[in-house]
Coordinates of C-alpha atoms (C1' of nucleotides) in Angstrom, one line a residue:
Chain A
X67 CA 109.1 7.1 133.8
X68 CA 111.7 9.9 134.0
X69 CA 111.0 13.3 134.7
X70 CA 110.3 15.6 131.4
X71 CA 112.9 18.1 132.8
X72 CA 116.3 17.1 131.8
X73 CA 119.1 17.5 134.0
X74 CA 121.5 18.8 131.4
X75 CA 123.8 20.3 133.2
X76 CA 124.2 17.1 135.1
X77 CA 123.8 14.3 133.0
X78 CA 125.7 15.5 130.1
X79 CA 125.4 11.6 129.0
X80 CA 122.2 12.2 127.9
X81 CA 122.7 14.5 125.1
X82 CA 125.5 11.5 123.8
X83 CA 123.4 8.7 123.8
X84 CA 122.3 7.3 120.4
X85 CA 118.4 7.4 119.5
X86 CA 117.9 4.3 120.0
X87 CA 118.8 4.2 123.9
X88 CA 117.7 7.7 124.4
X89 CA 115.1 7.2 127.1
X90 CA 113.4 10.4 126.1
X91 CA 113.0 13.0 123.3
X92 CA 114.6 16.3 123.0
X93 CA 111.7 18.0 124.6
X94 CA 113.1 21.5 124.8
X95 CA 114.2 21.3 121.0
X96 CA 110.6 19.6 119.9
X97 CA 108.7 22.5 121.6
X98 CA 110.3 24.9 119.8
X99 CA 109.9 23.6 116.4
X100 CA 106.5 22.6 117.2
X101 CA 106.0 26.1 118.3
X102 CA 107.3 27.5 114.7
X103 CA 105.0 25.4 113.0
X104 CA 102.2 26.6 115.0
X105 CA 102.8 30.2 114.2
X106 CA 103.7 29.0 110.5
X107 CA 100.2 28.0 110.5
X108 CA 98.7 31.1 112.3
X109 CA 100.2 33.4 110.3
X110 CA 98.9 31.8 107.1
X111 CA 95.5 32.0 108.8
X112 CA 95.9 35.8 109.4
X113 CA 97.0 36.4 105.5
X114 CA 94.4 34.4 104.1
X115 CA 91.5 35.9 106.5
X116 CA 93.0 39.3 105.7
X117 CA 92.8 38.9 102.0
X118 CA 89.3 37.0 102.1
X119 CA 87.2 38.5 104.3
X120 CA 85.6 42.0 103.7
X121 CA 87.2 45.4 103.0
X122 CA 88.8 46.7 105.9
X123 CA 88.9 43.9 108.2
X124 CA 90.1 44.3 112.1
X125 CA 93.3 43.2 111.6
X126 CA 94.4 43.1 115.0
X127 CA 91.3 41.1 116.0
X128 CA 92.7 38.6 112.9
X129 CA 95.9 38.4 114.4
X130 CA 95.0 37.6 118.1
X131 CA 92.3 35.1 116.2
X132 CA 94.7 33.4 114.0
X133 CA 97.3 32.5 117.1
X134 CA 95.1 32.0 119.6
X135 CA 93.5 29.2 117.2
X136 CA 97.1 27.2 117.5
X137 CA 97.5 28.0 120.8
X138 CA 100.7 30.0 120.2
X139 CA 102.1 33.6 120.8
X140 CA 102.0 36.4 117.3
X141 CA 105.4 36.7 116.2
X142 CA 107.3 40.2 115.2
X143 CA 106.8 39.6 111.3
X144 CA 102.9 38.9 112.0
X145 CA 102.9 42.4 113.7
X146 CA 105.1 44.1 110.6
X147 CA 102.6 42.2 108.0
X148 CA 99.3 43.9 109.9
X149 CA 101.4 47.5 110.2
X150 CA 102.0 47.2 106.1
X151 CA 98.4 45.3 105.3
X152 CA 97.3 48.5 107.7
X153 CA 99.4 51.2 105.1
X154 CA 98.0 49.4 102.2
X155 CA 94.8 49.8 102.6
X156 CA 94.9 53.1 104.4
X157 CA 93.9 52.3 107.8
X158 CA 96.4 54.3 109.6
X159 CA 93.8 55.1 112.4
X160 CA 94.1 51.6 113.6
X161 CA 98.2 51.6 113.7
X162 CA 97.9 52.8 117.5
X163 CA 96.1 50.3 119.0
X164 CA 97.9 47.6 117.3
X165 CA 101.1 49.6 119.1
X166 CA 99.5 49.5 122.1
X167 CA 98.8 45.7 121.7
X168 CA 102.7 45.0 121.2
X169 CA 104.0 47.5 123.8
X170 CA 101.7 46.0 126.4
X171 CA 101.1 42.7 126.0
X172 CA 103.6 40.6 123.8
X173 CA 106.8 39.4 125.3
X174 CA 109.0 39.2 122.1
X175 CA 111.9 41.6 121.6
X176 CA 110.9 43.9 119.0
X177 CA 113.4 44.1 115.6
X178 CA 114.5 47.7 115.4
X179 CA 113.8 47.5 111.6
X180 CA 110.1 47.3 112.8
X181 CA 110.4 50.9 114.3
X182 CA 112.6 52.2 111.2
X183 CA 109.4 51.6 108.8
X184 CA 107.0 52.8 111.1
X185 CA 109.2 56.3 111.2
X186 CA 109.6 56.1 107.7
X187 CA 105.7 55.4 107.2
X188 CA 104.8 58.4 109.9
X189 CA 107.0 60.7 108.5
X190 CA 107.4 60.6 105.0
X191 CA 104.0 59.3 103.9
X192 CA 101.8 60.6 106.6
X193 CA 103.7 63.6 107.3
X194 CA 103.0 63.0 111.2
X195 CA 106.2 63.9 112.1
X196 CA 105.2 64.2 115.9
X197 CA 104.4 60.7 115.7
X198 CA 107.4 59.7 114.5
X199 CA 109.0 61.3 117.5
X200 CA 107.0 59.9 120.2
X201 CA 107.1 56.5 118.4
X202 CA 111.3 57.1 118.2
X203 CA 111.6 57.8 122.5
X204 CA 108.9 54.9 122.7
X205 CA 111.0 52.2 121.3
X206 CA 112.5 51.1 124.2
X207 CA 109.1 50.1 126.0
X208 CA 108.8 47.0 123.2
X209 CA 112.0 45.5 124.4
X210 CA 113.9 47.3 121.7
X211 CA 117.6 48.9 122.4
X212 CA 117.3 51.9 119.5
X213 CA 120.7 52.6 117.8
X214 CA 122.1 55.0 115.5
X215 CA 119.7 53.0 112.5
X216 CA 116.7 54.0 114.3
X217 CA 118.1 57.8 114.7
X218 CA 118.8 58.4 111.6
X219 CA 115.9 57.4 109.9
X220 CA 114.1 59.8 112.7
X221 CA 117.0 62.7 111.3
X222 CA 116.3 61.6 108.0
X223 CA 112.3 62.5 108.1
X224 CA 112.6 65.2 110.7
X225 CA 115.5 67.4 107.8
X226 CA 113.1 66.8 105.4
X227 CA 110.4 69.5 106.7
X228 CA 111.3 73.0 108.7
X229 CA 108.5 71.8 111.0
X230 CA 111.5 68.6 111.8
X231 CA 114.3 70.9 111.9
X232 CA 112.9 72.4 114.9
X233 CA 113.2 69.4 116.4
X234 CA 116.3 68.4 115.4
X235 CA 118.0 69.3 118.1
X236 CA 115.7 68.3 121.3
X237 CA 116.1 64.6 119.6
X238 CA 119.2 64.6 119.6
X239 CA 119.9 66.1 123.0
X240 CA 117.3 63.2 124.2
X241 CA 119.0 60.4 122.1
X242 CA 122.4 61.0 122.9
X243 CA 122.0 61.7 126.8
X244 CA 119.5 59.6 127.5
X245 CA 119.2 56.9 125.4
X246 CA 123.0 56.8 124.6
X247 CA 123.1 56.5 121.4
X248 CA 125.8 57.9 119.7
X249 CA 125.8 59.7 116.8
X250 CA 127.7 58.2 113.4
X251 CA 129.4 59.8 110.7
X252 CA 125.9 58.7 108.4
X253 CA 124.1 60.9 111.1
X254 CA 125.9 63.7 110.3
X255 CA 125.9 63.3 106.8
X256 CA 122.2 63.8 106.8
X257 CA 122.0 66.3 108.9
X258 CA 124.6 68.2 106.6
X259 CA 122.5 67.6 103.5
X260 CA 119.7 68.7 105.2
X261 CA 121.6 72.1 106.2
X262 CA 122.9 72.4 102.7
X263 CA 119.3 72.2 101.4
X264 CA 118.0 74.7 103.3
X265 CA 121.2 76.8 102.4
X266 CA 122.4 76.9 105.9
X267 CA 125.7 76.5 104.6
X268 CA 127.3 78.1 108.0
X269 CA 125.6 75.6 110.1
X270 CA 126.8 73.0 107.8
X271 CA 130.7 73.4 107.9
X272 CA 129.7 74.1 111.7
X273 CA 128.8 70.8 111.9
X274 CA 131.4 69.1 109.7
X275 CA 134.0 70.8 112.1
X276 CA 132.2 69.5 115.4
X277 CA 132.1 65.9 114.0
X278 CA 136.1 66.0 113.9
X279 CA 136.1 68.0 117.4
X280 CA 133.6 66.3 119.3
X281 CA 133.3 63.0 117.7
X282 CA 137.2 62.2 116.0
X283 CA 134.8 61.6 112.8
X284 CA 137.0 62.5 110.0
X285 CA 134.4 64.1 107.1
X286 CA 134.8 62.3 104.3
X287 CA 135.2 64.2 100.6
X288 CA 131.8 62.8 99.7
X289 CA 131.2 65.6 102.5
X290 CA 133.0 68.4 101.4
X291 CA 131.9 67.9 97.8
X292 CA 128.2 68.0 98.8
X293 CA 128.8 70.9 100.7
X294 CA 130.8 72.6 98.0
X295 CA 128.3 72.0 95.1
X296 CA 125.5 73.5 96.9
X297 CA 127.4 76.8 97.9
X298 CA 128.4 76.5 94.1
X299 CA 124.4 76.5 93.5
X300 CA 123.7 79.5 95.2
X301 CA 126.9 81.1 93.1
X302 CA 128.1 83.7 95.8
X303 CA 131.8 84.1 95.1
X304 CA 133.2 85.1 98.1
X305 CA 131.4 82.0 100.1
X306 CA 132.5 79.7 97.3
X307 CA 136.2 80.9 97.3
X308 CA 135.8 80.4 101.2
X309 CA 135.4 77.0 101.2
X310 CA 137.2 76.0 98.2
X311 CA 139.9 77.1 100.6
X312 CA 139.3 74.9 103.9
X313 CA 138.5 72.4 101.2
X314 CA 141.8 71.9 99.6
X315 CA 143.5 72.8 102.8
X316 CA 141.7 69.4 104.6
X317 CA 143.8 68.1 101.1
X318 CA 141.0 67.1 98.7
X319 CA 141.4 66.9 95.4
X320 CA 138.8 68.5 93.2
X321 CA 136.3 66.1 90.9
X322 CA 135.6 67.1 87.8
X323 CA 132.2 68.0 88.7
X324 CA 133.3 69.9 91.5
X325 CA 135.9 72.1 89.0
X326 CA 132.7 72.2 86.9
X327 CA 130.8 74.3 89.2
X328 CA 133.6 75.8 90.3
X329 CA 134.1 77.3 86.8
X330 CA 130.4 78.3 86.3
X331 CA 130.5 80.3 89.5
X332 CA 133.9 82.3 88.6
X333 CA 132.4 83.0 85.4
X334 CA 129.2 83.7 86.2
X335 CA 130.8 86.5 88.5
X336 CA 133.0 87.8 85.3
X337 CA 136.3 86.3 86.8
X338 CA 137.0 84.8 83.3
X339 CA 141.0 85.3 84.2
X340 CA 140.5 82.9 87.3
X341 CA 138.0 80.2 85.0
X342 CA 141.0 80.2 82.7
X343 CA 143.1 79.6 85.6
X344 CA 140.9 76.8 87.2
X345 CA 140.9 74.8 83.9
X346 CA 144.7 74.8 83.7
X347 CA 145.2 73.6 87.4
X348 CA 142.3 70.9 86.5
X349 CA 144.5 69.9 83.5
X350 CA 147.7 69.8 86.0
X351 CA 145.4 67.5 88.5
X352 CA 145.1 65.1 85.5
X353 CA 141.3 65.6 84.2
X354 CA 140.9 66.3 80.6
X355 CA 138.2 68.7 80.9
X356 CA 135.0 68.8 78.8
X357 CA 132.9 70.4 76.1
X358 CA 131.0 71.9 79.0
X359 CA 133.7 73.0 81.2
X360 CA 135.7 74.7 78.0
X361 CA 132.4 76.3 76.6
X362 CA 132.4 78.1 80.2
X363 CA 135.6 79.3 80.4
X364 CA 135.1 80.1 76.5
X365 CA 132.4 82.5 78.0
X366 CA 134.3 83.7 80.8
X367 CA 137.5 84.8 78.9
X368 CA 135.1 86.4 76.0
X369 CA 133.3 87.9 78.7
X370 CA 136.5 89.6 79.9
X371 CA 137.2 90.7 76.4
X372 CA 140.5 88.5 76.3
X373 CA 139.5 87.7 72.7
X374 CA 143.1 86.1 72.1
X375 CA 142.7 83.8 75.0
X376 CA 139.3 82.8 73.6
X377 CA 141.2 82.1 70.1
X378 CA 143.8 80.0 72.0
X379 CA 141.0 78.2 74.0
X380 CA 139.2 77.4 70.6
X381 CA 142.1 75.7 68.9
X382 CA 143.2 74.1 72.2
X383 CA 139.7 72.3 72.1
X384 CA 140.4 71.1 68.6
X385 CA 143.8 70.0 69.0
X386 CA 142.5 67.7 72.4
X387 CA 139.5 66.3 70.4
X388 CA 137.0 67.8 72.9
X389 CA 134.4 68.5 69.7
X390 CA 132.8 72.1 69.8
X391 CA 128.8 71.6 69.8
X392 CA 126.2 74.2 69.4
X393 CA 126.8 76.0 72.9
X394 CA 130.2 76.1 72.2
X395 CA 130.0 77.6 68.7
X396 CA 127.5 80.3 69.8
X397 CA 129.4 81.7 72.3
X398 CA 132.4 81.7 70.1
X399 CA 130.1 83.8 67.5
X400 CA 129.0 86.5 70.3
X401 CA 132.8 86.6 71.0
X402 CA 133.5 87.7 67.6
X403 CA 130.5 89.3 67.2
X404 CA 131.3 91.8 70.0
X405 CA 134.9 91.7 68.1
X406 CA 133.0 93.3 64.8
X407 CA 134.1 90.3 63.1
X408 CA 130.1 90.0 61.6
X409 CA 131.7 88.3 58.5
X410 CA 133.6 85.7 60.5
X411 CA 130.7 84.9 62.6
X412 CA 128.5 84.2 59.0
X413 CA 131.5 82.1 57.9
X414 CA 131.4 80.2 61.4
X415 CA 127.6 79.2 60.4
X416 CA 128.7 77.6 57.3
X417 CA 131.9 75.6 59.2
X418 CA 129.1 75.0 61.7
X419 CA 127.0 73.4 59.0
X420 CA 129.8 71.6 57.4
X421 CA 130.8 69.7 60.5
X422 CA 126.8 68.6 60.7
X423 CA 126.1 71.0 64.2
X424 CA 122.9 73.1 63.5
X425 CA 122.9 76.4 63.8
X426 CA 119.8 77.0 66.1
X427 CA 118.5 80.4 67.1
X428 CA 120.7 81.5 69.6
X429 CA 123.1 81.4 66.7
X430 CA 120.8 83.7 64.7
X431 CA 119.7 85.9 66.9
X432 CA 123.2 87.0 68.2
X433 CA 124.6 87.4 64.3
X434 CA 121.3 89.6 63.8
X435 CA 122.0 91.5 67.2
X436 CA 125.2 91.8 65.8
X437 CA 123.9 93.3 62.1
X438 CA 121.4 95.5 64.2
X439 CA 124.1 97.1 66.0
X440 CA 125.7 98.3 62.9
X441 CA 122.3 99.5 61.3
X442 CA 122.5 96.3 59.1
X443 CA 119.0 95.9 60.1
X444 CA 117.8 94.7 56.5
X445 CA 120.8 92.0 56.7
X446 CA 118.8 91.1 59.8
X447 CA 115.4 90.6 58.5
X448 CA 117.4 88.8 55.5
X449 CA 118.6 86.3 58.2
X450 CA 115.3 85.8 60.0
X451 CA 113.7 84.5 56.5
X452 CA 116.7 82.9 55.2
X453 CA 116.2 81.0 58.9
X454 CA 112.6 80.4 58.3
X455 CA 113.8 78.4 55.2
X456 CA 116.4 76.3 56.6
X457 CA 113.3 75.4 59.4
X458 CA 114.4 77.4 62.4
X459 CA 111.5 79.9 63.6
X460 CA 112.6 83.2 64.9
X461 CA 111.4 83.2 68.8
X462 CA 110.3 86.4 70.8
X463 CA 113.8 87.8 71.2
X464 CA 114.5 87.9 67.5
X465 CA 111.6 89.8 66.5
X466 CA 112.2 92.2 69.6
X467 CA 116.1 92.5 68.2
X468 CA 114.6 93.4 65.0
X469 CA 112.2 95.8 66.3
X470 CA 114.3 97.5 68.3
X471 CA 117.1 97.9 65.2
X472 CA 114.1 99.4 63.4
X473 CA 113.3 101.9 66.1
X474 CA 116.8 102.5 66.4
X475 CA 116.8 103.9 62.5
X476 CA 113.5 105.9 62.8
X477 CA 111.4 102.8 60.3
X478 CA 108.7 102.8 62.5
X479 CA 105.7 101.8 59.9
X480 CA 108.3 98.3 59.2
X481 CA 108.5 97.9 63.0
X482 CA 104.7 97.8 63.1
X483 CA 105.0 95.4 60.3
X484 CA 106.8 93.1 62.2
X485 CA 104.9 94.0 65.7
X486 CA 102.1 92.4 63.7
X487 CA 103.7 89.1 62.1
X488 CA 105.3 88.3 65.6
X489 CA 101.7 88.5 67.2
X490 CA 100.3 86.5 64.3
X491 CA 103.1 83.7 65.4
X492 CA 101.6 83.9 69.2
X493 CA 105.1 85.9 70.5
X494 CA 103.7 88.9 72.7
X495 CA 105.7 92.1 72.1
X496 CA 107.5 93.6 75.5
X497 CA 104.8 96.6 76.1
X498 CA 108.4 98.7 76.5
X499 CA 109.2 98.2 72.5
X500 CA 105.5 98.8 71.7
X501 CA 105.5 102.2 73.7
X502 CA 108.3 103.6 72.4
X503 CA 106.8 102.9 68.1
X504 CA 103.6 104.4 69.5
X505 CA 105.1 107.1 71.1
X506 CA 107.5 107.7 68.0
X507 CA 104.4 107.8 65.5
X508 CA 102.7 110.2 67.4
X509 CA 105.4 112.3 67.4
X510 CA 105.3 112.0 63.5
X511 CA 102.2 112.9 63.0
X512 CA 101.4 109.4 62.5
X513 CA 98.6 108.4 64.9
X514 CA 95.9 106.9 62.7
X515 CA 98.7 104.2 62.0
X516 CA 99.7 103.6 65.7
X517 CA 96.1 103.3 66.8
X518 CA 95.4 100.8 63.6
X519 CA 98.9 98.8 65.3
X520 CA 97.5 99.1 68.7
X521 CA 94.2 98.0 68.1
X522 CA 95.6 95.2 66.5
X523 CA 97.9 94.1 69.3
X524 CA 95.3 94.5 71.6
X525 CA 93.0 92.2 70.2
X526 CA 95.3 89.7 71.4
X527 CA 95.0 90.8 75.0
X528 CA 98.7 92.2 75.2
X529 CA 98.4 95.6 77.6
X530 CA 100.8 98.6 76.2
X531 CA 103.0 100.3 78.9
X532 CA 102.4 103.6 80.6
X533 CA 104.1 105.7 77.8
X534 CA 101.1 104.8 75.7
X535 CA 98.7 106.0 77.5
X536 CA 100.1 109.1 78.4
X537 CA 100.8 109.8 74.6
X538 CA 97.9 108.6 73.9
X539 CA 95.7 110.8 76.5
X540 CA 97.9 113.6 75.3
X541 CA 96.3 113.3 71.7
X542 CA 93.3 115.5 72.1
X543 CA 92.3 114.8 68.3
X544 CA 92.2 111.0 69.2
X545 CA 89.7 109.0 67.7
X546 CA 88.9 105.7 69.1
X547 CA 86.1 103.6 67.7
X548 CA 84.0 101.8 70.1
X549 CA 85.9 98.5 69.9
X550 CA 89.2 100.0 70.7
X551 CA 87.9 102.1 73.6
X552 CA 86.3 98.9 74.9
X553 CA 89.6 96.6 74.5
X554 CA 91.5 99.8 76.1
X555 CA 89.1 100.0 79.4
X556 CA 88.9 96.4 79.6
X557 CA 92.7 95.9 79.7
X558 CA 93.3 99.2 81.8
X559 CA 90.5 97.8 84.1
X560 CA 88.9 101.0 84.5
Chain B
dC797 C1' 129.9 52.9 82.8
dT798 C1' 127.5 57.8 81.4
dA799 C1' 123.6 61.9 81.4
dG800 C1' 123.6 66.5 82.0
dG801 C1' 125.1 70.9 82.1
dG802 C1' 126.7 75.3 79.3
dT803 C1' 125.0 79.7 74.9
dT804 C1' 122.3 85.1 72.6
dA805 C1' 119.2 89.6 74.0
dG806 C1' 117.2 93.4 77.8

DNA sequence: CTAGGGTTAG
């Protein structure tokens, strides 16, 4: 009988002989399947016990079981099935020891995509983000080499909390120096994200410059874009103009979203002149600019009072087959409305409502604005019902317009009027409008009808300003009945 | 390939 130990290295003959003269089987390669088919069978033992027996079984106690039954060692995937089995049924207080178990007493190498779902698990659904740490510097005790996948799945959690951000740092002092890993251009890209979120915009291009420095990482656009939009969210011009600069000088070209923001910001900070300005260079980089970006600049140049432009900007629309829509229409309204143009704007509703884009009340409340201004405030109330017909409610601004064009003219007892109808439709009146009618009334020798208005309003729990009162308390003839004085004390709080 | 965003008034 020959010895079970091969001497490969030897007797290469043996590996050549056919299966007929081989004198003995391929031991080495028999264990080993042998060996898979043992755990096969374990590990269907450990799902089965885990699903049958009671809630909350010991998993770990299953999984020694199971492969002790066959006589063969727990593999990794039998360890990730207990760690998620563990997650699904919320027995998180068990995950240590069944660390423990692997760190100190299996021989397998670890997968690092093991550690990557445990970090995820610790951090983002059990908001343990110390654990997540220690579990990061532990990896390498389960015969695991941790790369950058590891790390930034550790970044990814940590950026997510300020708590993490602390941290930041220490980790990656720790994982660079010690356990030398190096950091990728993904790394930084979340760590840049992060910054942006947190509006630590100069910590962000801080770091987009230290990747090129320190790293020879060249940031990508996708970098410079996300970067860009979020100083475009917070709208300051001077920080936005900053970077648009070191931006195009790295030689990006602008998206369209990116000359989107851009646009929102210069107009939002009355630059309508540069909006202008940015759509033509957009135009010149090849994108056709939409509804959105021309109903901005629209804004901007209208804005600036560069009412031609506005006209030009109109008809340019037209000619490209961007189609106006509702937004685009209403602004083009308050342009000629601060124009004078009131007629023109009233014709606009009915071109509006010709090409099938409802007027909605934005629309309306800017063209009775506009009648209000001019003392037209009949034409205004004529508007709000002819709106009411066509199905569009007046909202809280147009009754306040109203209001305040009554005030305006001195009709204070039709301003009550409508004080009343808007808090019969649930609108609360600003408490600013409603001092000065009751102010105004008193003045007139009209206080019996301001306290009938105020009781009213009252009622519905809306609280009058300070000039009330002190008009109020200056009326020594004043003659409260019980209910008022009661809704009055209640809403004062004395 | 496309949704969304963008409007009045104080």
């Amino acid at each position: 009988m020959e010895t079970l130990i091969p001497k490969i290295s030897t007797k290469k003959t043996n590996f050549f002989r056919s299966r007929k003269t081989r004198k003995f089987p391929l031991l080495p390669f028999k264990a080993k399947w042998q060996q898979n088919f043992d755990q096969q069978q374990a590990m269907e033992t450990l799902i089965t016990e885990s699903t049958t027996t009671t809630q909350n079984p010991n998993l770990l106690s299953l999984l020694i079981d199971s492969f002790t039954k066959y006589k063969c060692d727990p593999t990794p995937s039998a360890y990730s099935f207990v760690i998620k089995t563990l997650t699904r049924n919320s027995q998180f207080d068990q995950i240590p020891l069944v660390l423990n178990r692997l760190e100190k007493v299996e021989k397998f190498d670890t997968p690092e995509r093991f550690f990557i779902n445990l970090i995820k698990l610790y951090g983002d659904g059990l908001n343990q983000i110390e654990n997540a740490v220690d579990l990061f510097y532990r990896i390498p005790n389960f015969r695991c080499v941790p790369t950058v996948y590891s790390l930034n799945a550790l970044l990814s959690v940590l950026c997510k909390s300020k708590q993490g951000l602390l941290m930041v740092n220490q980790v990656l002092l720790k994982s660079t120096e010690v356990m030398s890993i190096r950091l990728e251009e993904s790394s930084f890209f979340i760590m840049i994200t992060a910054l942006c979120r947190i509006k630590k915009f100069g910590y962000a291009i801080e770091l987009l410059h230290m990747m090129l420095a320190e790293y020879g990482y060249e940031p990508d656009y996708e970098m410079y874009s996300r970067i860009f939009m979020e100083v475009c969210e917070r709208g300051d011009y001077d920080e936005v103009m900053g970077f648009l600069e070191e931006f195009r000088k790295v030689g990006f070209v602008l998206s369209g979203e990116n000359y989107s923001d851009l646009i929102r910001v210069l107009v939002k900070n009355g630059k309508g002149k540069e909006g202008l300005d940015m759509l033509y260079r957009m135009k010149s980089d090849g994108m056709k600019p939409d509804v959105v970006c021309y109903t901005r600049v629209l804004e901007g140049v209208i804005s600036s009072r560069d009412f031609e432009k506005a006209e030009e900007l109109f008809d340019e629309m037209l000619v490209l087959g961007v189609e106006p829509n509702v937004y685009t229409f209403n602004v083009y309204i308050n342009g000629l409305c601060k124009q004078n143009k009131i007629d023109e704007g009233f014709k606009m509703v009915e071109y509006m409502e010709k090409l099938d884009c409802k007027p909605d009340v934005v629309t309306y409340n800017t063209l009775i604005g506009a009648v209000c201004k001019v003392g037209e405030v009949k034409r205004g109330k004529e508007v709000l019902r002819m709106m009411g017909l066509k199905g569009i409610g007046g909202n809280v601004h147009t009754y306040r317009i109203l209001i305040d064009g009554l005030i305006g003219k001195g009709e204070l007892l039709e301003a009550c009027g409508l004080f009343e109808e808007m808090s019969v439709k649930g609108f609360l009146p600003r408490s600013s409008s409603l001092d000065a009618v009751i102010a105004r009334m008193c003045e007139q020798g009209l206080v019996g009808e301001a306290l009938k208005v105020l009781n009213k309003i009252v009622e519905r729990n809306v609280a009058p300003g300070e000039k009330t009162w002190e008009v109020l308390l200056c009326e020594s003839k004043l003659d409260f009945n019980d209910a008022t004085r009661n809704n009055f004390e209640r809403l004062v709080g004395v």
